[in-house]
mmCIF file of C-alpha atoms in Angstrom:
data_model
loop_
_atom_site.group_PDB
_atom_site.id
_atom_site.type_symbol
_atom_site.label_atom_id
_atom_site.label_comp_id
_atom_site.label_asym_id
_atom_site.label_seq_id
_atom_site.Cartn_x
_atom_site.Cartn_y
_atom_site.Cartn_z
ATOM 1 C CA UNK A 43 73.892 122.961 110.718
ATOM 2 C CA UNK A 44 77.664 122.932 110.669
ATOM 3 C CA UNK A 45 79.552 122.399 113.912
ATOM 4 C CA UNK A 46 80.379 125.992 114.849
ATOM 5 C CA UNK A 47 83.207 124.837 117.125
ATOM 6 C CA UNK A 48 84.995 122.960 114.355
ATOM 7 C CA UNK A 49 84.312 125.785 111.897
ATOM 8 C CA UNK A 50 85.893 128.341 114.234
ATOM 9 C CA UNK A 51 88.771 125.959 114.950
ATOM 10 C CA UNK A 52 89.546 125.471 111.266
ATOM 11 C CA UNK A 53 89.360 129.214 110.557
ATOM 12 C CA UNK A 54 91.827 129.901 113.381
ATOM 13 C CA UNK A 55 94.124 127.100 112.197
ATOM 14 C CA UNK A 56 94.042 128.558 108.688
ATOM 15 C CA UNK A 57 95.128 131.964 109.973
ATOM 16 C CA UNK A 58 97.901 130.334 112.023
ATOM 17 C CA UNK A 59 99.291 128.556 108.967
ATOM 18 C CA UNK A 60 99.238 131.829 106.991
ATOM 19 C CA UNK A 61 101.424 133.308 109.750
ATOM 20 C CA UNK A 62 104.115 130.712 109.101
ATOM 21 C CA UNK A 63 105.353 132.208 105.819
ATOM 22 C CA UNK A 64 106.168 135.665 107.280
ATOM 23 C CA UNK A 65 107.653 133.773 110.222
ATOM 24 C CA UNK A 66 109.903 131.837 107.858
ATOM 25 C CA UNK A 67 110.948 135.142 106.277
ATOM 26 C CA UNK A 68 112.311 136.279 109.643
ATOM 27 C CA UNK A 69 113.942 132.890 110.279
ATOM 28 C CA UNK A 70 115.691 132.863 106.897
ATOM 29 C CA UNK A 71 116.370 136.604 107.004
ATOM 30 C CA UNK A 72 118.239 136.287 110.274
ATOM 31 C CA UNK A 73 120.327 133.414 108.923
ATOM 32 C CA UNK A 74 121.262 135.339 105.760
ATOM 33 C CA UNK A 75 124.194 137.709 105.342
ATOM 34 C CA UNK A 76 123.504 141.382 105.971
ATOM 35 C CA UNK A 77 123.800 142.310 102.311
ATOM 36 C CA UNK A 78 121.234 139.677 101.283
ATOM 37 C CA UNK A 79 118.582 139.941 103.998
ATOM 38 C CA UNK A 80 116.050 141.935 101.935
ATOM 39 C CA UNK A 81 116.335 139.516 99.031
ATOM 40 C CA UNK A 82 116.024 136.509 101.329
ATOM 41 C CA UNK A 83 112.935 137.849 103.105
ATOM 42 C CA UNK A 84 111.336 139.128 99.913
ATOM 43 C CA UNK A 85 111.580 135.700 98.279
ATOM 44 C CA UNK A 86 109.430 134.335 101.124
ATOM 45 C CA UNK A 87 106.996 137.227 101.041
ATOM 46 C CA UNK A 88 106.726 137.202 97.232
ATOM 47 C CA UNK A 89 105.644 133.578 97.426
ATOM 48 C CA UNK A 90 102.494 134.789 99.185
ATOM 49 C CA UNK A 91 101.543 136.738 96.069
ATOM 50 C CA UNK A 92 102.595 134.153 93.500
ATOM 51 C CA UNK A 93 101.092 131.113 95.202
ATOM 52 C CA UNK A 94 98.029 132.966 96.499
ATOM 53 C CA UNK A 95 97.008 133.910 92.967
ATOM 54 C CA UNK A 96 97.860 130.592 91.336
ATOM 55 C CA UNK A 97 96.169 128.515 94.018
ATOM 56 C CA UNK A 98 92.813 130.156 93.304
ATOM 57 C CA UNK A 99 93.368 130.089 89.533
ATOM 58 C CA UNK A 100 94.311 126.411 89.237
ATOM 59 C CA UNK A 101 96.223 124.984 92.194
ATOM 60 C CA UNK A 102 93.214 124.028 94.302
ATOM 61 C CA UNK A 103 91.534 122.360 91.354
ATOM 62 C CA UNK A 104 94.630 120.398 90.336
ATOM 63 C CA UNK A 105 95.126 119.208 93.898
ATOM 64 C CA UNK A 106 91.597 118.495 95.086
ATOM 65 C CA UNK A 107 89.286 118.849 92.092
ATOM 66 C CA UNK A 108 88.074 116.179 89.690
ATOM 67 C CA UNK A 109 86.078 113.033 90.305
ATOM 68 C CA UNK A 110 88.897 110.983 91.819
ATOM 69 C CA UNK A 111 89.433 108.896 88.699
ATOM 70 C CA UNK A 112 93.085 109.961 88.403
ATOM 71 C CA UNK A 113 95.536 108.773 91.041
ATOM 72 C CA UNK A 114 98.171 111.429 90.414
ATOM 73 C CA UNK A 115 96.285 114.708 89.876
ATOM 74 C CA UNK A 116 92.902 116.339 90.501
ATOM 75 C CA UNK A 117 90.927 117.972 87.727
ATOM 76 C CA UNK A 118 89.963 121.211 86.018
ATOM 77 C CA UNK A 119 86.420 121.465 87.321
ATOM 78 C CA UNK A 120 87.265 124.024 90.016
ATOM 79 C CA UNK A 121 89.464 126.469 88.105
ATOM 80 C CA UNK A 122 89.196 129.982 89.586
ATOM 81 C CA UNK A 123 87.311 128.337 92.461
ATOM 82 C CA UNK A 124 84.170 129.069 90.459
ATOM 83 C CA UNK A 125 81.787 126.601 92.172
ATOM 84 C CA UNK A 126 82.719 127.974 95.612
ATOM 85 C CA UNK A 127 79.836 130.395 96.169
ATOM 86 C CA UNK A 128 77.199 128.074 94.743
ATOM 87 C CA UNK A 129 78.561 125.212 96.863
ATOM 88 C CA UNK A 130 78.543 127.439 99.939
ATOM 89 C CA UNK A 131 74.921 128.437 99.371
ATOM 90 C CA UNK A 132 73.934 124.812 98.814
ATOM 91 C CA UNK A 133 75.772 123.689 101.941
ATOM 92 C CA UNK A 134 74.188 126.467 103.989
ATOM 93 C CA UNK A 135 70.688 125.413 103.030
ATOM 94 C CA UNK A 136 71.374 121.675 103.291
ATOM 95 C CA UNK A 137 74.713 120.822 104.950
ATOM 96 C CA UNK A 138 76.148 117.412 103.971
ATOM 97 C CA UNK A 139 75.606 114.835 106.689
ATOM 98 C CA UNK A 140 79.341 114.223 107.208
ATOM 99 C CA UNK A 141 80.484 117.869 107.003
ATOM 100 C CA UNK A 142 81.489 119.698 110.194
ATOM 101 C CA UNK A 143 82.448 123.013 108.534
ATOM 102 C CA UNK A 144 81.938 124.712 105.131
ATOM 103 C CA UNK A 145 84.167 123.236 102.430
ATOM 104 C CA UNK A 146 85.300 126.721 101.344
ATOM 105 C CA UNK A 147 87.528 126.771 104.435
ATOM 106 C CA UNK A 148 89.636 124.025 102.880
ATOM 107 C CA UNK A 149 90.607 126.211 99.925
ATOM 108 C CA UNK A 150 92.207 128.812 102.190
ATOM 109 C CA UNK A 151 93.685 126.217 104.563
ATOM 110 C CA UNK A 152 95.395 124.332 101.742
ATOM 111 C CA UNK A 153 96.503 127.605 100.124
ATOM 112 C CA UNK A 154 98.438 128.419 103.297
ATOM 113 C CA UNK A 155 100.130 125.001 103.088
ATOM 114 C CA UNK A 156 101.164 125.651 99.492
ATOM 115 C CA UNK A 157 102.603 129.049 100.450
ATOM 116 C CA UNK A 158 104.830 127.824 103.266
ATOM 117 C CA UNK A 159 106.007 124.854 101.186
ATOM 118 C CA UNK A 160 107.142 127.045 98.300
ATOM 119 C CA UNK A 161 108.753 129.504 100.713
ATOM 120 C CA UNK A 162 110.845 126.749 102.323
ATOM 121 C CA UNK A 163 112.500 126.086 98.948
ATOM 122 C CA UNK A 164 113.975 129.596 98.848
ATOM 123 C CA UNK A 165 116.279 128.868 101.781
ATOM 124 C CA UNK A 166 118.573 126.821 99.553
ATOM 125 C CA UNK A 167 118.878 129.638 97.002
ATOM 126 C CA UNK A 168 119.979 132.510 99.235
ATOM 127 C CA UNK A 169 122.810 134.734 98.188
ATOM 128 C CA UNK A 170 123.276 133.992 94.506
ATOM 129 C CA UNK A 171 120.094 133.050 92.593
ATOM 130 C CA UNK A 172 118.216 135.563 90.445
ATOM 131 C CA UNK A 173 114.955 136.661 92.006
ATOM 132 C CA UNK A 174 113.137 136.339 88.671
ATOM 133 C CA UNK A 175 114.280 132.753 88.204
ATOM 134 C CA UNK A 176 113.196 131.796 91.726
ATOM 135 C CA UNK A 177 109.709 133.251 91.274
ATOM 136 C CA UNK A 178 109.240 131.793 87.788
ATOM 137 C CA UNK A 179 110.340 128.366 88.986
ATOM 138 C CA UNK A 180 108.063 128.404 92.053
ATOM 139 C CA UNK A 181 105.087 129.607 89.988
ATOM 140 C CA UNK A 182 105.363 126.545 87.756
ATOM 141 C CA UNK A 183 106.389 124.289 90.642
ATOM 142 C CA UNK A 184 103.322 124.920 92.778
ATOM 143 C CA UNK A 185 101.060 123.822 89.898
ATOM 144 C CA UNK A 186 103.184 121.071 88.368
ATOM 145 C CA UNK A 187 104.725 119.505 91.487
ATOM 146 C CA UNK A 188 103.066 120.601 94.705
ATOM 147 C CA UNK A 189 99.416 120.350 93.609
ATOM 148 C CA UNK A 190 99.726 116.869 92.023
ATOM 149 C CA UNK A 191 101.734 115.629 95.004
ATOM 150 C CA UNK A 192 99.057 116.919 97.402
ATOM 151 C CA UNK A 193 96.519 114.947 95.376
ATOM 152 C CA UNK A 194 98.671 111.798 95.418
ATOM 153 C CA UNK A 195 98.908 111.903 99.211
ATOM 154 C CA UNK A 196 95.649 113.530 100.349
ATOM 155 C CA UNK A 197 93.375 113.032 97.346
ATOM 156 C CA UNK A 198 91.313 110.332 99.022
ATOM 157 C CA UNK A 199 90.174 107.121 97.410
ATOM 158 C CA UNK A 200 92.362 106.150 94.463
ATOM 159 C CA UNK A 201 95.196 108.559 95.273
ATOM 160 C CA UNK A 202 98.563 107.045 94.413
ATOM 161 C CA UNK A 203 100.517 107.482 97.659
ATOM 162 C CA UNK A 204 97.790 107.842 100.254
ATOM 163 C CA UNK A 205 95.469 105.091 99.019
ATOM 164 C CA UNK A 206 97.105 102.812 96.435
ATOM 165 C CA UNK A 207 100.407 102.593 98.328
ATOM 166 C CA UNK A 208 98.834 103.254 101.728
ATOM 167 C CA UNK A 209 101.472 105.606 103.133
ATOM 168 C CA UNK A 210 100.484 107.912 106.003
ATOM 169 C CA UNK A 211 101.184 111.634 106.068
ATOM 170 C CA UNK A 212 99.154 113.450 108.691
ATOM 171 C CA UNK A 213 100.140 117.043 107.929
ATOM 172 C CA UNK A 214 102.827 117.184 105.261
ATOM 173 C CA UNK A 215 105.945 115.038 105.654
ATOM 174 C CA UNK A 216 105.883 114.078 101.962
ATOM 175 C CA UNK A 217 103.826 116.938 100.587
ATOM 176 C CA UNK A 218 105.508 119.824 102.409
ATOM 177 C CA UNK A 219 108.890 118.960 103.874
ATOM 178 C CA UNK A 220 110.350 116.314 101.586
ATOM 179 C CA UNK A 221 109.113 118.070 98.459
ATOM 180 C CA UNK A 222 110.471 121.482 99.471
ATOM 181 C CA UNK A 223 113.734 120.210 100.956
ATOM 182 C CA UNK A 224 114.599 118.043 97.967
ATOM 183 C CA UNK A 225 113.612 120.819 95.565
ATOM 184 C CA UNK A 226 115.956 123.151 97.418
ATOM 185 C CA UNK A 227 118.744 120.582 97.053
ATOM 186 C CA UNK A 228 118.144 120.184 93.307
ATOM 187 C CA UNK A 229 118.190 123.949 92.743
ATOM 188 C CA UNK A 230 121.293 124.606 94.836
ATOM 189 C CA UNK A 231 123.116 121.887 92.890
ATOM 190 C CA UNK A 232 122.091 123.490 89.608
ATOM 191 C CA UNK A 233 123.029 126.977 90.814
ATOM 192 C CA UNK A 234 126.363 126.022 92.344
ATOM 193 C CA UNK A 235 127.877 127.369 95.528
ATOM 194 C CA UNK A 236 127.967 130.952 96.706
ATOM 195 C CA UNK A 237 131.010 133.104 96.088
ATOM 196 C CA UNK A 238 133.685 131.858 98.483
ATOM 197 C CA UNK A 239 131.762 128.721 99.446
ATOM 198 C CA UNK A 240 134.074 126.332 101.262
ATOM 199 C CA UNK A 241 136.531 129.128 102.025
ATOM 200 C CA UNK A 242 134.493 131.757 103.851
ATOM 201 C CA UNK A 243 132.540 131.333 107.067
ATOM 202 C CA UNK A 244 128.887 132.292 106.598
ATOM 203 C CA UNK A 245 127.399 133.437 109.894
ATOM 204 C CA UNK A 246 123.815 134.524 110.684
ATOM 205 C CA UNK A 247 123.665 138.307 110.592
ATOM 206 C CA UNK A 248 120.767 138.697 113.069
ATOM 207 C CA UNK A 249 120.294 135.976 115.680
ATOM 208 C CA UNK A 250 117.188 137.588 117.277
ATOM 209 C CA UNK A 251 115.505 137.485 113.836
ATOM 210 C CA UNK A 252 116.182 133.742 113.705
ATOM 211 C CA UNK A 253 114.546 133.182 117.087
ATOM 212 C CA UNK A 254 111.607 135.459 116.266
ATOM 213 C CA UNK A 255 111.032 133.499 113.069
ATOM 214 C CA UNK A 256 111.288 130.161 114.891
ATOM 215 C CA UNK A 257 108.746 131.376 117.446
ATOM 216 C CA UNK A 258 106.283 132.445 114.759
ATOM 217 C CA UNK A 259 106.755 129.122 112.982
ATOM 218 C CA UNK A 260 106.186 127.260 116.258
ATOM 219 C CA UNK A 261 102.963 129.165 116.908
ATOM 220 C CA UNK A 262 101.718 128.659 113.355
ATOM 221 C CA UNK A 263 102.592 124.969 113.447
ATOM 222 C CA UNK A 264 99.837 124.327 115.985
ATOM 223 C CA UNK A 265 97.380 125.254 113.249
ATOM 224 C CA UNK A 266 99.421 123.332 110.693
ATOM 225 C CA UNK A 267 99.314 120.025 112.579
ATOM 226 C CA UNK A 268 96.209 120.553 114.706
ATOM 227 C CA UNK A 269 94.128 121.728 111.761
ATOM 228 C CA UNK A 270 95.058 118.613 109.804
ATOM 229 C CA UNK A 271 92.594 116.718 111.993
ATOM 230 C CA UNK A 272 89.875 118.808 110.242
ATOM 231 C CA UNK A 273 87.760 118.925 113.409
ATOM 232 C CA UNK A 274 87.994 120.299 116.931
ATOM 233 C CA UNK A 275 88.325 116.863 118.468
ATOM 234 C CA UNK A 276 90.661 114.557 120.358
ATOM 235 C CA UNK A 277 92.884 113.866 117.352
ATOM 236 C CA UNK A 278 93.500 117.602 116.946
ATOM 237 C CA UNK A 279 94.386 117.813 120.630
ATOM 238 C CA UNK A 280 96.749 114.849 120.294
ATOM 239 C CA UNK A 281 98.391 116.430 117.245
ATOM 240 C CA UNK A 282 98.964 119.683 119.130
ATOM 241 C CA UNK A 283 100.354 117.864 122.178
ATOM 242 C CA UNK A 284 102.706 115.853 119.970
ATOM 243 C CA UNK A 285 103.749 119.052 118.202
ATOM 244 C CA UNK A 286 104.792 120.636 121.509
ATOM 245 C CA UNK A 287 106.485 117.458 122.719
ATOM 246 C CA UNK A 288 108.561 116.806 119.608
ATOM 247 C CA UNK A 289 109.616 120.441 119.232
ATOM 248 C CA UNK A 290 110.684 120.638 122.879
ATOM 249 C CA UNK A 291 112.671 117.420 122.545
ATOM 250 C CA UNK A 292 114.246 118.639 119.303
ATOM 251 C CA UNK A 293 115.321 121.899 120.931
ATOM 252 C CA UNK A 294 116.808 120.174 123.993
ATOM 253 C CA UNK A 295 118.477 117.510 121.863
ATOM 254 C CA UNK A 296 120.098 120.069 119.541
ATOM 255 C CA UNK A 297 121.562 121.969 122.489
ATOM 256 C CA UNK A 298 122.925 118.705 123.894
ATOM 257 C CA UNK A 299 124.514 117.832 120.547
ATOM 258 C CA UNK A 300 126.114 121.292 120.352
ATOM 259 C CA UNK A 301 127.512 120.947 123.860
ATOM 260 C CA UNK A 302 129.128 117.651 122.895
ATOM 261 C CA UNK A 303 130.366 118.887 119.496
ATOM 262 C CA UNK A 304 131.519 122.429 120.341
ATOM 263 C CA UNK A 305 131.234 122.772 124.102
ATOM 264 C CA UNK A 306 128.599 125.542 123.894
ATOM 265 C CA UNK A 307 124.870 125.679 123.130
ATOM 266 C CA UNK A 308 123.750 128.471 120.802
ATOM 267 C CA UNK A 309 120.526 130.391 120.261
ATOM 268 C CA UNK A 310 120.599 129.633 116.531
ATOM 269 C CA UNK A 311 121.061 125.965 117.350
ATOM 270 C CA UNK A 312 118.170 125.941 119.813
ATOM 271 C CA UNK A 313 115.943 127.665 117.249
ATOM 272 C CA UNK A 314 116.950 125.159 114.578
ATOM 273 C CA UNK A 315 116.313 122.242 116.938
ATOM 274 C CA UNK A 316 112.849 123.600 117.612
ATOM 275 C CA UNK A 317 112.116 123.682 113.883
ATOM 276 C CA UNK A 318 113.444 120.204 113.063
ATOM 277 C CA UNK A 319 111.422 118.804 115.966
ATOM 278 C CA UNK A 320 108.350 120.290 114.313
ATOM 279 C CA UNK A 321 109.355 118.887 110.932
ATOM 280 C CA UNK A 322 109.875 115.314 112.103
ATOM 281 C CA UNK A 323 106.528 115.036 113.901
ATOM 282 C CA UNK A 324 104.476 116.547 111.063
ATOM 283 C CA UNK A 325 103.758 113.259 109.223
ATOM 284 C CA UNK A 326 103.027 111.489 112.514
ATOM 285 C CA UNK A 327 101.291 114.145 114.622
ATOM 286 C CA UNK A 328 97.860 112.498 114.776
ATOM 287 C CA UNK A 329 99.092 108.914 114.663
ATOM 288 C CA UNK A 330 101.530 108.507 117.567
ATOM 289 C CA UNK A 331 101.592 108.677 121.343
ATOM 290 C CA UNK A 332 103.390 111.554 123.099
ATOM 291 C CA UNK A 333 106.273 109.332 124.201
ATOM 292 C CA UNK A 334 106.926 108.500 120.527
ATOM 293 C CA UNK A 335 106.858 112.207 119.631
ATOM 294 C CA UNK A 336 109.455 112.709 122.372
ATOM 295 C CA UNK A 337 111.684 110.052 120.831
ATOM 296 C CA UNK A 338 111.219 111.499 117.337
ATOM 297 C CA UNK A 339 112.236 114.974 118.491
ATOM 298 C CA UNK A 340 115.249 113.635 120.366
ATOM 299 C CA UNK A 341 116.446 111.610 117.374
ATOM 300 C CA UNK A 342 115.943 114.192 114.615
ATOM 301 C CA UNK A 343 118.328 116.815 115.979
ATOM 302 C CA UNK A 344 121.548 114.745 115.857
ATOM 303 C CA UNK A 345 120.559 113.432 112.419
ATOM 304 C CA UNK A 346 119.919 116.919 110.993
ATOM 305 C CA UNK A 347 122.950 118.346 112.801
ATOM 306 C CA UNK A 348 125.190 115.802 111.101
ATOM 307 C CA UNK A 349 123.530 116.459 107.737
ATOM 308 C CA UNK A 350 124.170 120.193 108.077
ATOM 309 C CA UNK A 351 127.610 120.127 109.664
ATOM 310 C CA UNK A 352 129.185 117.128 107.919
ATOM 311 C CA UNK A 353 127.216 115.780 104.958
ATOM 312 C CA UNK A 354 126.926 119.180 103.266
ATOM 313 C CA UNK A 355 130.634 119.860 103.580
ATOM 314 C CA UNK A 356 131.641 116.366 102.483
ATOM 315 C CA UNK A 357 129.415 116.323 99.386
ATOM 316 C CA UNK A 358 130.038 119.980 98.564
ATOM 317 C CA UNK A 359 126.502 121.258 97.942
ATOM 318 C CA UNK A 360 125.662 124.779 99.104
ATOM 319 C CA UNK A 361 122.274 124.441 100.778
ATOM 320 C CA UNK A 362 122.610 128.019 101.980
ATOM 321 C CA UNK A 363 120.063 128.120 104.822
ATOM 322 C CA UNK A 364 119.717 124.343 105.171
ATOM 323 C CA UNK A 365 116.286 123.802 103.665
ATOM 324 C CA UNK A 366 117.299 120.280 102.696
ATOM 325 C CA UNK A 367 119.238 119.614 105.891
ATOM 326 C CA UNK A 368 116.236 120.535 108.056
ATOM 327 C CA UNK A 369 113.137 119.826 105.981
ATOM 328 C CA UNK A 370 114.288 117.176 103.518
ATOM 329 C CA UNK A 371 116.221 115.076 106.024
ATOM 330 C CA UNK A 372 113.777 115.702 108.868
ATOM 331 C CA UNK A 373 110.761 114.932 106.682
ATOM 332 C CA UNK A 374 112.218 111.641 105.460
ATOM 333 C CA UNK A 375 113.094 110.601 109.012
ATOM 334 C CA UNK A 376 109.597 111.531 110.221
ATOM 335 C CA UNK A 377 107.941 109.482 107.498
ATOM 336 C CA UNK A 378 110.022 106.409 108.345
ATOM 337 C CA UNK A 379 109.452 106.735 112.095
ATOM 338 C CA UNK A 380 105.697 106.992 111.485
ATOM 339 C CA UNK A 381 105.936 103.452 110.145
ATOM 340 C CA UNK A 382 107.422 102.381 113.472
ATOM 341 C CA UNK A 383 105.325 104.312 115.972
ATOM 342 C CA UNK A 384 101.828 104.639 114.424
ATOM 343 C CA UNK A 385 99.133 103.466 116.843
ATOM 344 C CA UNK A 386 97.075 100.903 114.867
ATOM 345 C CA UNK A 387 93.726 102.321 115.997
ATOM 346 C CA UNK A 388 94.709 105.784 114.743
ATOM 347 C CA UNK A 389 95.973 104.684 111.327
ATOM 348 C CA UNK A 390 94.094 105.748 108.204
ATOM 349 C CA UNK A 391 94.874 102.347 106.697
ATOM 350 C CA UNK A 392 94.563 98.774 107.906
ATOM 351 C CA UNK A 393 98.202 98.752 109.028
ATOM 352 C CA UNK A 394 99.717 100.003 112.265
ATOM 353 C CA UNK A 395 103.300 100.710 113.267
ATOM 354 C CA UNK A 396 105.884 97.942 113.388
ATOM 355 C CA UNK A 397 106.469 98.495 117.110
ATOM 356 C CA UNK A 398 102.827 97.695 117.921
ATOM 357 C CA UNK A 399 101.984 95.011 115.392
ATOM 358 C CA UNK A 400 105.255 93.317 114.484
ATOM 359 C CA UNK A 401 104.065 93.707 110.894
ATOM 360 C CA UNK A 402 106.442 95.693 108.639
ATOM 361 C CA UNK A 403 103.697 96.489 106.096
ATOM 362 C CA UNK A 404 103.196 100.110 107.137
ATOM 363 C CA UNK A 405 106.936 100.731 107.361
ATOM 364 C CA UNK A 406 107.352 99.366 103.831
ATOM 365 C CA UNK A 407 104.470 101.540 102.638
ATOM 366 C CA UNK A 408 106.070 104.600 104.247
ATOM 367 C CA UNK A 409 109.409 103.963 102.550
ATOM 368 C CA UNK A 410 107.705 103.317 99.214
ATOM 369 C CA UNK A 411 105.655 106.515 99.564
ATOM 370 C CA UNK A 412 108.832 108.489 100.262
ATOM 371 C CA UNK A 413 110.568 106.869 97.275
ATOM 372 C CA UNK A 414 107.696 107.837 94.955
ATOM 373 C CA UNK A 415 107.725 111.376 96.351
ATOM 374 C CA UNK A 416 111.467 111.658 95.725
ATOM 375 C CA UNK A 417 111.165 110.324 92.180
ATOM 376 C CA UNK A 418 108.302 112.664 91.271
ATOM 377 C CA UNK A 419 109.984 115.707 92.781
ATOM 378 C CA UNK A 420 113.455 115.108 91.319
ATOM 379 C CA UNK A 421 112.241 114.402 87.764
ATOM 380 C CA UNK A 422 109.792 117.300 87.617
ATOM 381 C CA UNK A 423 112.183 119.727 89.345
ATOM 382 C CA UNK A 424 114.892 119.060 86.788
ATOM 383 C CA UNK A 425 112.472 119.441 83.892
ATOM 384 C CA UNK A 426 111.038 122.729 85.202
ATOM 385 C CA UNK A 427 114.418 124.205 86.144
ATOM 386 C CA UNK A 428 116.001 123.366 82.793
ATOM 387 C CA UNK A 429 113.038 124.766 80.863
ATOM 388 C CA UNK A 430 112.975 128.042 82.800
ATOM 389 C CA UNK A 431 116.744 128.391 82.644
ATOM 390 C CA UNK A 432 116.578 128.034 78.871
ATOM 391 C CA UNK A 433 113.796 130.617 78.632
ATOM 392 C CA UNK A 434 115.816 133.042 80.785
ATOM 393 C CA UNK A 435 118.937 132.834 78.666
ATOM 394 C CA UNK A 436 120.594 130.030 80.601
ATOM 395 C CA UNK A 437 121.135 132.126 83.727
ATOM 396 C CA UNK A 438 120.111 131.012 87.196
ATOM 397 C CA UNK A 439 122.640 133.074 89.130
ATOM 398 C CA UNK A 440 123.259 136.785 89.352
ATOM 399 C CA UNK A 441 126.508 138.193 87.944
ATOM 400 C CA UNK A 442 129.612 137.779 90.073
ATOM 401 C CA UNK A 443 129.828 141.530 90.649
ATOM 402 C CA UNK A 444 126.200 141.658 91.808
ATOM 403 C CA UNK A 445 126.789 138.743 94.132
ATOM 404 C CA UNK A 446 129.768 140.531 95.625
ATOM 405 C CA UNK A 447 127.862 143.730 96.455
ATOM 406 C CA UNK A 448 124.838 141.794 97.654
ATOM 407 C CA UNK A 449 121.468 140.897 96.180
ATOM 408 C CA UNK A 450 119.619 143.527 98.211
ATOM 409 C CA UNK A 451 121.157 146.348 96.224
ATOM 410 C CA UNK A 452 121.762 144.448 92.975
ATOM 411 C CA UNK A 453 118.299 142.869 92.660
ATOM 412 C CA UNK A 454 116.071 145.289 94.576
ATOM 413 C CA UNK A 455 117.871 148.594 94.995
ATOM 414 C CA UNK A 456 117.348 148.706 98.759
ATOM 415 C CA UNK A 457 119.118 147.621 101.900
ATOM 416 C CA UNK A 458 117.916 146.544 105.310
ATOM 417 C CA UNK A 459 120.797 148.514 106.818
ATOM 418 C CA UNK A 460 121.656 151.430 104.514
ATOM 419 C CA UNK A 461 124.697 152.432 106.537
ATOM 420 C CA UNK A 462 126.177 149.001 105.862
ATOM 421 C CA UNK A 463 125.120 148.659 102.237
ATOM 422 C CA UNK A 464 127.452 146.305 100.390
ATOM 423 C CA UNK A 465 129.113 145.003 103.551
ATOM 424 C CA UNK A 466 128.726 141.667 105.324
#
């Protein structure tokens, strides 16, 4: 029989990860301007529908189907998840010797990962990108970029990044954070800055929403990282402990950086520090000791703070809600630090972290895995965006007049605050 404890654990973790996308909607919605909050939150929520359908139709199969003969993509043998019921019945009557829970759980668990990853991308698009373009892009992206990348990292024997290169990614540094953050950067560069970018000050319209969203993300992240152990065991417990430790350190570190930079800590800053602490530990959660998670959380906040407050302004890209600044930068840093701090006995490969072994092999593998991820994401993002832009008449952005009155009214005909419709 299956291990009922691990089965229950994985079901709970799956539900926790599903909670993260509505949580992100609140986080992004609070950061948005008042006239764009409905549009910002709806882009996250709409991802649930788009990705949920496509994952069952083809995403799961492209990511985890096939016979493992291809290093960069799965197969077409599980389209529409058709073997699921027959597999479940077969497993129920004769469970595989190495299985602790029914394999059907993995379809839902990985669907939740795909949803939150696509939703992260929308943070870079807030305030000026057409809703139709965003949804069309993400529909293609989840099948053409996310699913193959998941296979390259987590596809098992023969997978390009996880096996051939030997890079470690416990819960989604490459697959989730780098892919979504870099995609957000590519799209915001193609779309251009918001009206008044560089001249106006964009402030969060609802700080409590930001903190509510961060709290929901924090709660869901325990399933995100803990569930990536795929068993109710000591590695899952370590991943959860490291998740708490890194997020706490990230929060405290961000407040310290704000006190030095501006003289005052802020609630938005504390919430952001919590999130980047979660991001940086994601690739390392089951591989490092708690003291290393503490260091990772403490280091990521000043790095992401500088990326958001200085790099963005200096290079002139309008990453509206800092999807790249938090997830792209934090994910890259987390992947590199995994190569330093990975406990050799916990590694999925024959290499441990540089700090323990003195051998740079894992660190080199981590950097190479990140480089391949960046190359795949950038090339495919540009191809998809250009194709969809051409199909939609060359328009990514809304009209200038629509941008001025706000995307809530212009794109959806509703407002979160009707009395303030059209105002910031």
